[in-house]
Amino acid sequence: MRRVHSSEVKRTVMKSLEDRGVSIEAIAEIVHEMQSPYNPNLTMEQCVDSVLAVLNKRELQHAILVGVELDRLAEQNMLSEPLLSLVKGDEGLFGCDETLALGSVLGYGSIAVTTFGHLDKHKIGLIRELDTKKGGRVQTFMDDLVASVAAAASGRLAHRLRDEEERASAQQLDG
């Protein structure tokens, strides 16, 4: 059994996202839309940094690897029935795509969980494009995985903003 180094996993995840038409910037745009109402000084650079930070987490990386592989296998008709039809058709009651994606955001708190639900329901930005199934691609898992990355990055930013506010408040009290 080969032990897989985390750098190989990260490279594969980043290449898989790119191959599936997913850019870090497009995910960051979703994060910015979700968090800018709460942080008017939020920059796209901060959003990109947050997306990259959550993509360093193994749980998200592993979820992306599994989801991308299932989407690819469905495109190649290499899943058995009835799973093939469920994945290719993005069956509404299938739910495994959302379950995989939701599981990977749990480490980022209730903000990430509720943001994921919002993104899954409203299909913002790139998530909507992936959900429309353009070009014959199967993106059953990918749209939800993008939502999970954006939700985790949003939760991370929200917690960091609170930490910064508390530090500033403590400094004022000490000063």
CSV table of N, CA and C in Angstrom, one decimal:
chain,number,residue,atom,x,y,z
A,1,MET,N,0.8,-1.2,0.0
A,1,MET,CA,0.0,0.0,0.0
A,1,MET,C,0.9,1.2,0.0
A,2,ARG,N,0.6,2.1,-0.9
A,2,ARG,CA,1.4,3.3,-1.1
A,2,ARG,C,0.9,4.4,-0.1
A,3,ARG,N,1.8,5.1,0.6
A,3,ARG,CA,1.4,6.2,1.4
A,3,ARG,C,1.5,7.5,0.5
A,4,VAL,N,0.3,8.2,0.5
A,4,VAL,CA,0.2,9.3,-0.4
A,4,VAL,C,0.6,10.6,0.4
A,5,HIS,N,1.5,11.4,-0.1
A,5,HIS,CA,1.9,12.6,0.5
A,5,HIS,C,0.9,13.7,0.3
A,6,SER,N,0.7,14.5,1.3
A,6,SER,CA,-0.3,15.6,1.2
A,6,SER,C,-0.1,16.5,0.0
A,7,SER,N,1.2,16.7,-0.4
A,7,SER,CA,1.5,17.6,-1.5
A,7,SER,C,0.9,17.1,-2.8
A,8,GLU,N,1.0,15.7,-3.0
A,8,GLU,CA,0.4,15.1,-4.1
A,8,GLU,C,-1.1,15.2,-4.2
A,9,VAL,N,-1.7,15.1,-3.0
A,9,VAL,CA,-3.2,15.3,-2.9
A,9,VAL,C,-3.6,16.7,-3.3
A,10,LYS,N,-2.8,17.7,-2.7
A,10,LYS,CA,-3.2,19.1,-3.0
A,10,LYS,C,-3.0,19.4,-4.5
A,11,ARG,N,-1.9,18.9,-5.1
A,11,ARG,CA,-1.7,19.1,-6.6
A,11,ARG,C,-2.8,18.5,-7.4
A,12,THR,N,-3.2,17.3,-7.0
A,12,THR,CA,-4.3,16.7,-7.7
A,12,THR,C,-5.6,17.4,-7.6
A,13,VAL,N,-5.9,17.9,-6.4
A,13,VAL,CA,-7.1,18.6,-6.1
A,13,VAL,C,-7.1,19.9,-7.0
A,14,MET,N,-6.1,20.6,-7.0
A,14,MET,CA,-6.0,21.9,-7.7
A,14,MET,C,-6.1,21.6,-9.2
A,15,LYS,N,-5.5,20.6,-9.7
A,15,LYS,CA,-5.6,20.2,-11.2
A,15,LYS,C,-7.0,19.8,-11.5
A,16,SER,N,-7.6,19.0,-10.6
A,16,SER,CA,-9.0,18.5,-10.8
A,16,SER,C,-10.0,19.7,-10.9
A,17,LEU,N,-9.8,20.7,-10.0
A,17,LEU,CA,-10.7,21.8,-10.0
A,17,LEU,C,-10.5,22.6,-11.3
A,18,GLU,N,-9.3,22.8,-11.7
A,18,GLU,CA,-9.0,23.5,-13.0
A,18,GLU,C,-9.6,22.7,-14.2
A,19,ASP,N,-9.4,21.4,-14.2
A,19,ASP,CA,-9.9,20.6,-15.3
A,19,ASP,C,-11.5,20.6,-15.4
A,20,ARG,N,-12.1,20.8,-14.2
A,20,ARG,CA,-13.6,20.8,-14.2
A,20,ARG,C,-14.1,22.3,-14.4
A,21,GLY,N,-13.2,23.2,-14.7
A,21,GLY,CA,-13.7,24.6,-15.0
A,21,GLY,C,-13.9,25.4,-13.7
A,22,VAL,N,-13.3,25.0,-12.6
A,22,VAL,CA,-13.4,25.7,-11.4
A,22,VAL,C,-12.1,26.5,-11.1
A,23,SER,N,-12.3,27.8,-10.9
A,23,SER,CA,-11.1,28.7,-10.6
A,23,SER,C,-11.2,29.1,-9.1
A,24,ILE,N,-10.1,29.3,-8.5
A,24,ILE,CA,-10.1,29.9,-7.1
A,24,ILE,C,-10.8,31.2,-7.1
A,25,GLU,N,-10.5,32.0,-8.1
A,25,GLU,CA,-11.1,33.4,-8.1
A,25,GLU,C,-12.7,33.3,-8.2
A,26,ALA,N,-13.2,32.3,-9.0
A,26,ALA,CA,-14.7,32.2,-9.0
A,26,ALA,C,-15.3,31.8,-7.7
A,27,ILE,N,-14.6,30.9,-7.0
A,27,ILE,CA,-15.0,30.6,-5.6
A,27,ILE,C,-14.9,31.8,-4.7
A,28,ALA,N,-13.8,32.5,-4.8
A,28,ALA,CA,-13.6,33.7,-4.0
A,28,ALA,C,-14.7,34.8,-4.2
A,29,GLU,N,-15.2,34.9,-5.4
A,29,GLU,CA,-16.3,35.8,-5.7
A,29,GLU,C,-17.5,35.4,-5.0
A,30,ILE,N,-17.8,34.2,-4.8
A,30,ILE,CA,-18.9,33.7,-4.0
A,30,ILE,C,-18.7,34.1,-2.6
A,31,VAL,N,-17.5,33.8,-2.1
A,31,VAL,CA,-17.2,34.1,-0.7
A,31,VAL,C,-17.4,35.6,-0.5
A,32,HIS,N,-16.9,36.4,-1.4
A,32,HIS,CA,-17.0,37.9,-1.2
A,32,HIS,C,-18.5,38.3,-1.2
A,33,GLU,N,-19.3,37.7,-2.0
A,33,GLU,CA,-20.7,38.0,-2.0
A,33,GLU,C,-21.4,37.6,-0.7
A,34,MET,N,-20.9,36.5,-0.1
A,34,MET,CA,-21.5,36.0,1.1
A,34,MET,C,-21.1,36.9,2.3
A,35,GLN,N,-19.8,37.3,2.3
A,35,GLN,CA,-19.3,38.0,3.5
A,35,GLN,C,-19.2,39.5,3.5
A,36,SER,N,-19.2,40.1,2.3
A,36,SER,CA,-19.1,41.6,2.2
A,36,SER,C,-20.2,42.3,3.0
A,37,PRO,N,-21.5,41.8,3.1
A,37,PRO,CA,-22.5,42.5,3.9
A,37,PRO,C,-22.1,42.7,5.3
A,38,TYR,N,-21.2,41.7,5.8
A,38,TYR,CA,-20.8,41.7,7.2
A,38,TYR,C,-19.5,42.4,7.4
A,39,ASN,N,-18.7,42.6,6.3
A,39,ASN,CA,-17.4,43.1,6.4
A,39,ASN,C,-17.2,44.0,5.1
A,40,PRO,N,-17.6,45.3,5.2
A,40,PRO,CA,-17.6,46.1,4.0
A,40,PRO,C,-16.1,46.4,3.5
A,41,ASN,N,-15.1,46.1,4.3
A,41,ASN,CA,-13.7,46.3,3.9
A,41,ASN,C,-13.1,45.0,3.3
A,42,LEU,N,-13.9,44.0,3.2
A,42,LEU,CA,-13.4,42.7,2.7
A,42,LEU,C,-12.9,42.9,1.3
A,43,THR,N,-11.7,42.3,1.0
A,43,THR,CA,-11.1,42.4,-0.3
A,43,THR,C,-11.2,41.1,-1.0
A,44,MET,N,-11.1,41.1,-2.3
A,44,MET,CA,-11.0,39.8,-3.0
A,44,MET,C,-9.8,39.0,-2.6
A,45,GLU,N,-8.7,39.7,-2.4
A,45,GLU,CA,-7.4,39.1,-2.0
A,45,GLU,C,-7.7,38.2,-0.7
A,46,GLN,N,-8.4,38.8,0.3
A,46,GLN,CA,-8.7,38.1,1.5
A,46,GLN,C,-9.5,36.8,1.2
A,47,CYS,N,-10.5,37.0,0.3
A,47,CYS,CA,-11.3,35.9,-0.1
A,47,CYS,C,-10.5,34.8,-0.8
A,48,VAL,N,-9.7,35.1,-1.7
A,48,VAL,CA,-8.8,34.2,-2.4
A,48,VAL,C,-7.9,33.5,-1.3
A,49,ASP,N,-7.3,34.2,-0.4
A,49,ASP,CA,-6.5,33.6,0.6
A,49,ASP,C,-7.3,32.6,1.5
A,50,SER,N,-8.5,33.0,1.8
A,50,SER,CA,-9.4,32.1,2.6
A,50,SER,C,-9.7,30.8,1.8
A,51,VAL,N,-10.0,30.9,0.5
A,51,VAL,CA,-10.3,29.7,-0.3
A,51,VAL,C,-9.1,28.8,-0.3
A,52,LEU,N,-7.9,29.4,-0.5
A,52,LEU,CA,-6.7,28.6,-0.6
A,52,LEU,C,-6.4,27.9,0.8
A,53,ALA,N,-6.7,28.6,1.8
A,53,ALA,CA,-6.5,28.1,3.2
A,53,ALA,C,-7.4,26.9,3.4
A,54,VAL,N,-8.6,26.9,3.0
A,54,VAL,CA,-9.5,25.8,3.3
A,54,VAL,C,-9.2,24.7,2.3
A,55,LEU,N,-8.6,25.0,1.2
A,55,LEU,CA,-8.2,23.9,0.2
A,55,LEU,C,-7.0,23.2,0.7
A,56,ASN,N,-6.3,23.7,1.8
A,56,ASN,CA,-5.2,23.0,2.4
A,56,ASN,C,-5.7,21.9,3.4
A,57,LYS,N,-7.0,21.9,3.7
A,57,LYS,CA,-7.5,20.9,4.7
A,57,LYS,C,-7.8,19.6,4.0
A,58,ARG,N,-7.3,18.5,4.6
A,58,ARG,CA,-7.4,17.2,4.0
A,58,ARG,C,-8.9,16.8,3.8
A,59,GLU,N,-9.7,17.1,4.7
A,59,GLU,CA,-11.1,16.7,4.6
A,59,GLU,C,-11.7,17.2,3.3
A,60,LEU,N,-11.5,18.5,3.1
A,60,LEU,CA,-12.0,19.1,1.8
A,60,LEU,C,-11.3,18.5,0.6
A,61,GLN,N,-10.0,18.3,0.7
A,61,GLN,CA,-9.3,17.7,-0.4
A,61,GLN,C,-9.9,16.3,-0.8
A,62,HIS,N,-10.1,15.5,0.3
A,62,HIS,CA,-10.6,14.2,0.0
A,62,HIS,C,-12.0,14.2,-0.5
A,63,ALA,N,-12.8,15.0,0.0
A,63,ALA,CA,-14.2,15.2,-0.6
A,63,ALA,C,-14.1,15.5,-2.1
A,64,ILE,N,-13.3,16.5,-2.4
A,64,ILE,CA,-13.1,16.9,-3.8
A,64,ILE,C,-12.7,15.7,-4.7
A,65,LEU,N,-11.7,15.0,-4.2
A,65,LEU,CA,-11.2,13.8,-5.0
A,65,LEU,C,-12.3,12.8,-5.2
A,66,VAL,N,-13.0,12.5,-4.2
A,66,VAL,CA,-14.1,11.5,-4.3
A,66,VAL,C,-15.2,12.0,-5.3
A,67,GLY,N,-15.6,13.3,-5.1
A,67,GLY,CA,-16.7,13.8,-5.9
A,67,GLY,C,-16.3,14.0,-7.3
A,68,VAL,N,-15.1,14.5,-7.6
A,68,VAL,CA,-14.7,14.6,-9.0
A,68,VAL,C,-14.6,13.2,-9.7
A,69,GLU,N,-14.1,12.3,-8.9
A,69,GLU,CA,-14.0,10.9,-9.5
A,69,GLU,C,-15.4,10.3,-9.9
A,70,LEU,N,-16.3,10.5,-9.0
A,70,LEU,CA,-17.7,10.0,-9.3
A,70,LEU,C,-18.3,10.7,-10.5
A,71,ASP,N,-18.1,12.1,-10.6
A,71,ASP,CA,-18.6,12.8,-11.7
A,71,ASP,C,-17.9,12.3,-13.0
A,72,ARG,N,-16.6,12.1,-13.0
A,72,ARG,CA,-15.9,11.6,-14.2
A,72,ARG,C,-16.4,10.2,-14.6
A,73,LEU,N,-16.5,9.3,-13.6
A,73,LEU,CA,-17.0,8.0,-13.9
A,73,LEU,C,-18.4,8.0,-14.5
A,74,ALA,N,-19.2,8.9,-14.0
A,74,ALA,CA,-20.6,9.0,-14.6
A,74,ALA,C,-20.5,9.4,-16.0
A,75,GLU,N,-19.7,10.4,-16.3
A,75,GLU,CA,-19.5,10.9,-17.7
A,75,GLU,C,-19.1,9.8,-18.6
A,76,GLN,N,-18.3,8.9,-18.1
A,76,GLN,CA,-17.8,7.8,-18.9
A,76,GLN,C,-18.7,6.5,-18.9
A,77,ASN,N,-19.8,6.7,-18.2
A,77,ASN,CA,-20.8,5.6,-18.1
A,77,ASN,C,-20.1,4.4,-17.4
A,78,MET,N,-19.3,4.7,-16.4
A,78,MET,CA,-18.5,3.6,-15.7
A,78,MET,C,-19.1,3.3,-14.3
A,79,LEU,N,-20.2,3.8,-14.0
A,79,LEU,CA,-20.8,3.5,-12.7
A,79,LEU,C,-21.9,2.4,-13.1
A,80,SER,N,-22.2,1.6,-12.1
A,80,SER,CA,-23.3,0.6,-12.4
A,80,SER,C,-24.6,1.3,-12.1
A,81,GLU,N,-25.7,0.7,-12.7
A,81,GLU,CA,-27.0,1.1,-12.5
A,81,GLU,C,-27.6,0.6,-11.2
A,82,PRO,N,-28.4,1.3,-10.5
A,82,PRO,CA,-29.0,2.6,-10.9
A,82,PRO,C,-28.1,3.8,-10.5
A,83,LEU,N,-27.0,3.6,-9.9
A,83,LEU,CA,-26.1,4.7,-9.5
A,83,LEU,C,-25.8,5.6,-10.6
A,84,LEU,N,-25.5,5.1,-11.8
A,84,LEU,CA,-25.1,5.9,-13.0
A,84,LEU,C,-26.3,6.9,-13.3
A,85,SER,N,-27.5,6.4,-13.3
A,85,SER,CA,-28.6,7.3,-13.7
A,85,SER,C,-28.8,8.3,-12.6
A,86,LEU,N,-28.7,7.9,-11.3
A,86,LEU,CA,-28.8,8.9,-10.2
A,86,LEU,C,-27.8,10.0,-10.3
A,87,VAL,N,-26.6,9.7,-10.6
A,87,VAL,CA,-25.5,10.7,-10.6
A,87,VAL,C,-25.6,11.5,-11.9
A,88,LYS,N,-25.8,10.9,-13.0
A,88,LYS,CA,-25.9,11.6,-14.3
A,88,LYS,C,-27.1,12.5,-14.3
A,89,GLY,N,-28.2,12.1,-13.7
A,89,GLY,CA,-29.4,12.9,-13.7
A,89,GLY,C,-29.5,13.9,-12.5
A,90,ASP,N,-28.4,13.9,-11.7
A,90,ASP,CA,-28.4,14.7,-10.5
A,90,ASP,C,-29.8,14.6,-9.8
A,91,GLU,N,-30.2,13.4,-9.6
A,91,GLU,CA,-31.5,13.1,-8.9
A,91,GLU,C,-31.7,13.9,-7.7
A,92,GLY,N,-32.8,14.7,-7.6
A,92,GLY,CA,-33.0,15.6,-6.4
A,92,GLY,C,-33.0,14.9,-5.1
A,93,LEU,N,-33.4,13.6,-5.0
A,93,LEU,CA,-33.5,12.9,-3.7
A,93,LEU,C,-32.2,12.1,-3.5
A,94,PHE,N,-31.3,12.2,-4.4
A,94,PHE,CA,-30.0,11.4,-4.2
A,94,PHE,C,-29.3,11.8,-2.9
A,95,GLY,N,-29.0,13.1,-2.7
A,95,GLY,CA,-28.5,13.6,-1.5
A,95,GLY,C,-27.0,13.3,-1.1
A,96,CYS,N,-26.4,12.3,-1.7
A,96,CYS,CA,-25.0,11.9,-1.4
A,96,CYS,C,-24.1,13.0,-1.8
A,97,ASP,N,-24.4,13.8,-2.8
A,97,ASP,CA,-23.5,14.9,-3.2
A,97,ASP,C,-23.5,16.0,-2.1
A,98,GLU,N,-24.7,16.3,-1.6
A,98,GLU,CA,-24.8,17.3,-0.5
A,98,GLU,C,-24.2,16.8,0.8
A,99,THR,N,-24.4,15.5,1.0
A,99,THR,CA,-23.8,14.9,2.3
A,99,THR,C,-22.3,15.0,2.3
A,100,LEU,N,-21.7,14.6,1.2
A,100,LEU,CA,-20.2,14.6,1.1
A,100,LEU,C,-19.7,16.1,1.3
A,101,ALA,N,-20.4,17.0,0.6
A,101,ALA,CA,-19.9,18.4,0.6
A,101,ALA,C,-20.2,19.0,2.0
A,102,LEU,N,-21.3,18.7,2.6
A,102,LEU,CA,-21.7,19.2,3.9
A,102,LEU,C,-20.7,18.7,5.0
A,103,GLY,N,-20.4,17.4,4.9
A,103,GLY,CA,-19.4,16.9,5.9
A,103,GLY,C,-18.1,17.6,5.9
A,104,SER,N,-17.7,18.1,4.8
A,104,SER,CA,-16.4,18.7,4.7
A,104,SER,C,-16.4,20.2,5.3
A,105,VAL,N,-17.5,20.7,5.5
A,105,VAL,CA,-17.6,22.1,6.1
A,105,VAL,C,-17.8,22.1,7.6
A,106,LEU,N,-18.0,21.0,8.2
A,106,LEU,CA,-18.4,21.0,9.6
A,106,LEU,C,-17.3,21.5,10.5
A,107,GLY,N,-16.1,21.5,10.1
A,107,GLY,CA,-15.0,22.1,11.0
A,107,GLY,C,-15.0,23.6,11.0
A,108,TYR,N,-15.8,24.2,10.2
A,108,TYR,CA,-15.8,25.7,10.1
A,108,TYR,C,-17.0,26.3,10.8
A,109,GLY,N,-17.7,25.5,11.6
A,109,GLY,CA,-18.8,26.1,12.4
A,109,GLY,C,-20.1,26.2,11.8
A,110,SER,N,-21.1,26.7,12.6
A,110,SER,CA,-22.5,26.8,12.1
A,110,SER,C,-22.6,27.8,11.0
A,111,ILE,N,-21.8,28.8,10.9
A,111,ILE,CA,-21.8,29.8,9.9
A,111,ILE,C,-21.6,29.1,8.5
A,112,ALA,N,-20.6,28.2,8.5
A,112,ALA,CA,-20.3,27.5,7.3
A,112,ALA,C,-21.4,26.6,6.9
A,113,VAL,N,-22.0,25.9,7.9
A,113,VAL,CA,-23.1,25.0,7.6
A,113,VAL,C,-24.3,25.7,7.0
A,114,THR,N,-24.7,26.8,7.6
A,114,THR,CA,-25.8,27.6,7.1
A,114,THR,C,-25.5,28.3,5.8
A,115,THR,N,-24.3,28.7,5.6
A,115,THR,CA,-23.9,29.3,4.3
A,115,THR,C,-24.0,28.2,3.2
A,116,PHE,N,-23.5,27.0,3.5
A,116,PHE,CA,-23.6,25.9,2.6
A,116,PHE,C,-25.1,25.7,2.2
A,117,GLY,N,-26.0,25.7,3.1
A,117,GLY,CA,-27.4,25.5,2.8
A,117,GLY,C,-27.9,26.6,1.9
A,118,HIS,N,-27.5,27.8,2.2
A,118,HIS,CA,-27.9,28.9,1.4
A,118,HIS,C,-27.4,28.8,-0.1
A,119,LEU,N,-26.1,28.5,-0.2
A,119,LEU,CA,-25.5,28.3,-1.5
A,119,LEU,C,-26.1,27.1,-2.3
A,120,ASP,N,-26.4,26.1,-1.6
A,120,ASP,CA,-27.0,24.9,-2.2
A,120,ASP,C,-28.4,25.3,-2.7
A,121,LYS,N,-29.1,26.1,-2.0
A,121,LYS,CA,-30.5,26.4,-2.4
A,121,LYS,C,-30.5,27.5,-3.5
A,122,HIS,N,-29.7,28.5,-3.4
A,122,HIS,CA,-29.7,29.7,-4.3
A,122,HIS,C,-28.8,29.6,-5.5
A,123,LYS,N,-27.8,28.7,-5.4
A,123,LYS,CA,-26.9,28.4,-6.6
A,123,LYS,C,-26.3,29.7,-7.1
A,124,ILE,N,-25.5,30.3,-6.3
A,124,ILE,CA,-24.8,31.6,-6.6
A,124,ILE,C,-23.6,31.5,-7.4
A,125,GLY,N,-23.4,32.3,-8.4
A,125,GLY,CA,-22.2,32.4,-9.2
A,125,GLY,C,-21.8,31.1,-9.9
A,126,LEU,N,-20.6,30.7,-9.8
A,126,LEU,CA,-20.1,29.5,-10.4
A,126,LEU,C,-21.0,28.3,-10.1
A,127,ILE,N,-21.5,28.2,-8.9
A,127,ILE,CA,-22.4,27.1,-8.5
A,127,ILE,C,-23.5,26.9,-9.5
A,128,ARG,N,-24.1,28.0,-9.9
A,128,ARG,CA,-25.2,28.0,-10.8
A,128,ARG,C,-24.7,27.4,-12.2
A,129,GLU,N,-23.6,27.9,-12.6
A,129,GLU,CA,-23.0,27.5,-13.9
A,129,GLU,C,-22.8,25.9,-13.9
A,130,LEU,N,-22.2,25.5,-12.8
A,130,LEU,CA,-21.9,24.0,-12.7
A,130,LEU,C,-23.2,23.2,-12.6
A,131,ASP,N,-24.2,23.8,-12.0
A,131,ASP,CA,-25.5,23.0,-11.8
A,131,ASP,C,-26.3,22.9,-13.1
A,132,THR,N,-26.0,23.8,-14.1
A,132,THR,CA,-26.8,23.8,-15.4
A,132,THR,C,-26.4,22.6,-16.3
A,133,LYS,N,-25.3,21.9,-16.0
A,133,LYS,CA,-24.9,20.8,-16.8
A,133,LYS,C,-24.6,21.1,-18.3
A,134,LYS,N,-23.9,22.2,-18.5
A,134,LYS,CA,-23.5,22.6,-19.9
A,134,LYS,C,-22.5,21.7,-20.4
A,135,GLY,N,-22.5,21.5,-21.7
A,135,GLY,CA,-21.4,20.8,-22.4
A,135,GLY,C,-21.4,19.3,-22.1
A,136,GLY,N,-22.5,18.7,-21.6
A,136,GLY,CA,-22.5,17.3,-21.4
A,136,GLY,C,-21.7,16.8,-20.2
A,137,ARG,N,-21.2,17.7,-19.4
A,137,ARG,CA,-20.4,17.3,-18.3
A,137,ARG,C,-21.3,16.9,-17.1
A,138,VAL,N,-20.9,16.0,-16.4
A,138,VAL,CA,-21.6,15.6,-15.1
A,138,VAL,C,-20.9,16.4,-14.0
A,139,GLN,N,-21.7,17.3,-13.3
A,139,GLN,CA,-21.1,18.1,-12.2
A,139,GLN,C,-22.0,17.9,-11.0
A,140,THR,N,-22.6,16.7,-10.8
A,140,THR,CA,-23.4,16.4,-9.7
A,140,THR,C,-22.8,16.7,-8.4
A,141,PHE,N,-21.5,16.3,-8.2
A,141,PHE,CA,-20.8,16.5,-7.0
A,141,PHE,C,-20.1,17.9,-7.0
A,142,MET,N,-19.6,18.3,-8.2
A,142,MET,CA,-18.8,19.5,-8.2
A,142,MET,C,-19.5,20.8,-7.7
A,143,ASP,N,-20.8,20.9,-8.1
A,143,ASP,CA,-21.5,22.2,-7.7
A,143,ASP,C,-21.6,22.2,-6.2
A,144,ASP,N,-21.8,21.1,-5.6
A,144,ASP,CA,-21.9,21.1,-4.1
A,144,ASP,C,-20.5,21.2,-3.4
A,145,LEU,N,-19.5,20.7,-4.1
A,145,LEU,CA,-18.2,20.8,-3.5
A,145,LEU,C,-17.7,22.3,-3.6
A,146,VAL,N,-18.0,23.0,-4.7
A,146,VAL,CA,-17.7,24.4,-4.8
A,146,VAL,C,-18.4,25.1,-3.7
A,147,ALA,N,-19.7,24.8,-3.5
A,147,ALA,CA,-20.4,25.4,-2.4
A,147,ALA,C,-19.8,25.2,-1.0
A,148,SER,N,-19.3,24.0,-0.8
A,148,SER,CA,-18.7,23.7,0.5
A,148,SER,C,-17.4,24.4,0.7
A,149,VAL,N,-16.6,24.6,-0.4
A,149,VAL,CA,-15.3,25.4,-0.3
A,149,VAL,C,-15.7,26.8,0.0
A,150,ALA,N,-16.6,27.4,-0.7
A,150,ALA,CA,-17.0,28.8,-0.5
A,150,ALA,C,-17.6,28.9,0.9
A,151,ALA,N,-18.4,28.0,1.4
A,151,ALA,CA,-19.0,28.1,2.7
A,151,ALA,C,-17.9,28.0,3.8
A,152,ALA,N,-17.0,27.1,3.6
A,152,ALA,CA,-15.9,27.0,4.6
A,152,ALA,C,-15.0,28.2,4.6
A,153,ALA,N,-14.7,28.8,3.4
A,153,ALA,CA,-13.9,30.0,3.4
A,153,ALA,C,-14.7,31.2,4.0
A,154,SER,N,-16.0,31.2,3.8
A,154,SER,CA,-16.8,32.3,4.4
A,154,SER,C,-16.8,32.1,5.9
A,155,GLY,N,-17.0,30.9,6.4
A,155,GLY,CA,-17.0,30.7,7.8
A,155,GLY,C,-15.7,31.1,8.4
A,156,ARG,N,-14.6,30.7,7.8
A,156,ARG,CA,-13.3,31.1,8.2
A,156,ARG,C,-13.1,32.6,8.3
A,157,LEU,N,-13.6,33.3,7.3
A,157,LEU,CA,-13.5,34.8,7.3
A,157,LEU,C,-14.3,35.4,8.4
A,158,ALA,N,-15.5,34.8,8.6
A,158,ALA,CA,-16.4,35.4,9.7
A,158,ALA,C,-15.7,35.2,11.1
A,159,HIS,N,-15.2,34.1,11.3
A,159,HIS,CA,-14.5,33.8,12.6
A,159,HIS,C,-13.3,34.7,12.8
A,160,ARG,N,-12.5,34.9,11.7
A,160,ARG,CA,-11.4,35.8,11.8
A,160,ARG,C,-11.7,37.3,12.0
A,161,LEU,N,-12.8,37.7,11.4
A,161,LEU,CA,-13.3,39.1,11.6
A,161,LEU,C,-13.7,39.2,13.1
A,162,ARG,N,-14.4,38.3,13.7
A,162,ARG,CA,-14.7,38.4,15.1
A,162,ARG,C,-13.5,38.4,16.0
A,163,ASP,N,-12.5,37.6,15.6
A,163,ASP,CA,-11.2,37.6,16.4
A,163,ASP,C,-10.6,38.9,16.3
A,164,GLU,N,-10.5,39.6,15.1
A,164,GLU,CA,-9.9,40.9,15.0
A,164,GLU,C,-10.7,41.9,15.8
A,165,GLU,N,-12.0,41.9,15.8
A,165,GLU,CA,-12.8,42.8,16.5
A,165,GLU,C,-12.6,42.7,18.0
A,166,GLU,N,-12.5,41.5,18.5
A,166,GLU,CA,-12.2,41.2,19.9
A,166,GLU,C,-10.8,41.7,20.3
A,167,ARG,N,-9.8,41.5,19.4
A,167,ARG,CA,-8.5,42.0,19.7
A,167,ARG,C,-8.4,43.5,19.8
A,168,ALA,N,-9.1,44.1,18.9
A,168,ALA,CA,-9.2,45.6,18.9
A,168,ALA,C,-9.9,46.1,20.1
A,169,SER,N,-10.9,45.5,20.5
A,169,SER,CA,-11.7,45.9,21.7
A,169,SER,C,-10.8,45.7,23.0
A,170,ALA,N,-10.1,44.6,23.0
A,170,ALA,CA,-9.3,44.3,24.2
A,170,ALA,C,-8.1,45.4,24.3
A,171,GLN,N,-7.6,45.7,23.1
A,171,GLN,CA,-6.5,46.7,23.1
A,171,GLN,C,-7.0,48.1,23.5
A,172,GLN,N,-8.3,48.4,23.2
A,172,GLN,CA,-8.9,49.7,23.6
A,172,GLN,C,-9.1,49.7,25.1
A,173,LEU,N,-9.5,48.6,25.7
A,173,LEU,CA,-9.7,48.5,27.1
A,173,LEU,C,-8.4,48.5,27.9
A,174,ASP,N,-7.3,47.9,27.3
A,174,ASP,CA,-6.0,47.9,27.9
A,174,ASP,C,-5.3,49.3,27.8
A,175,GLY,N,-5.7,50.0,26.7
A,175,GLY,CA,-4.9,51.2,26.3
A,175,GLY,C,-5.4,52.4,27.1
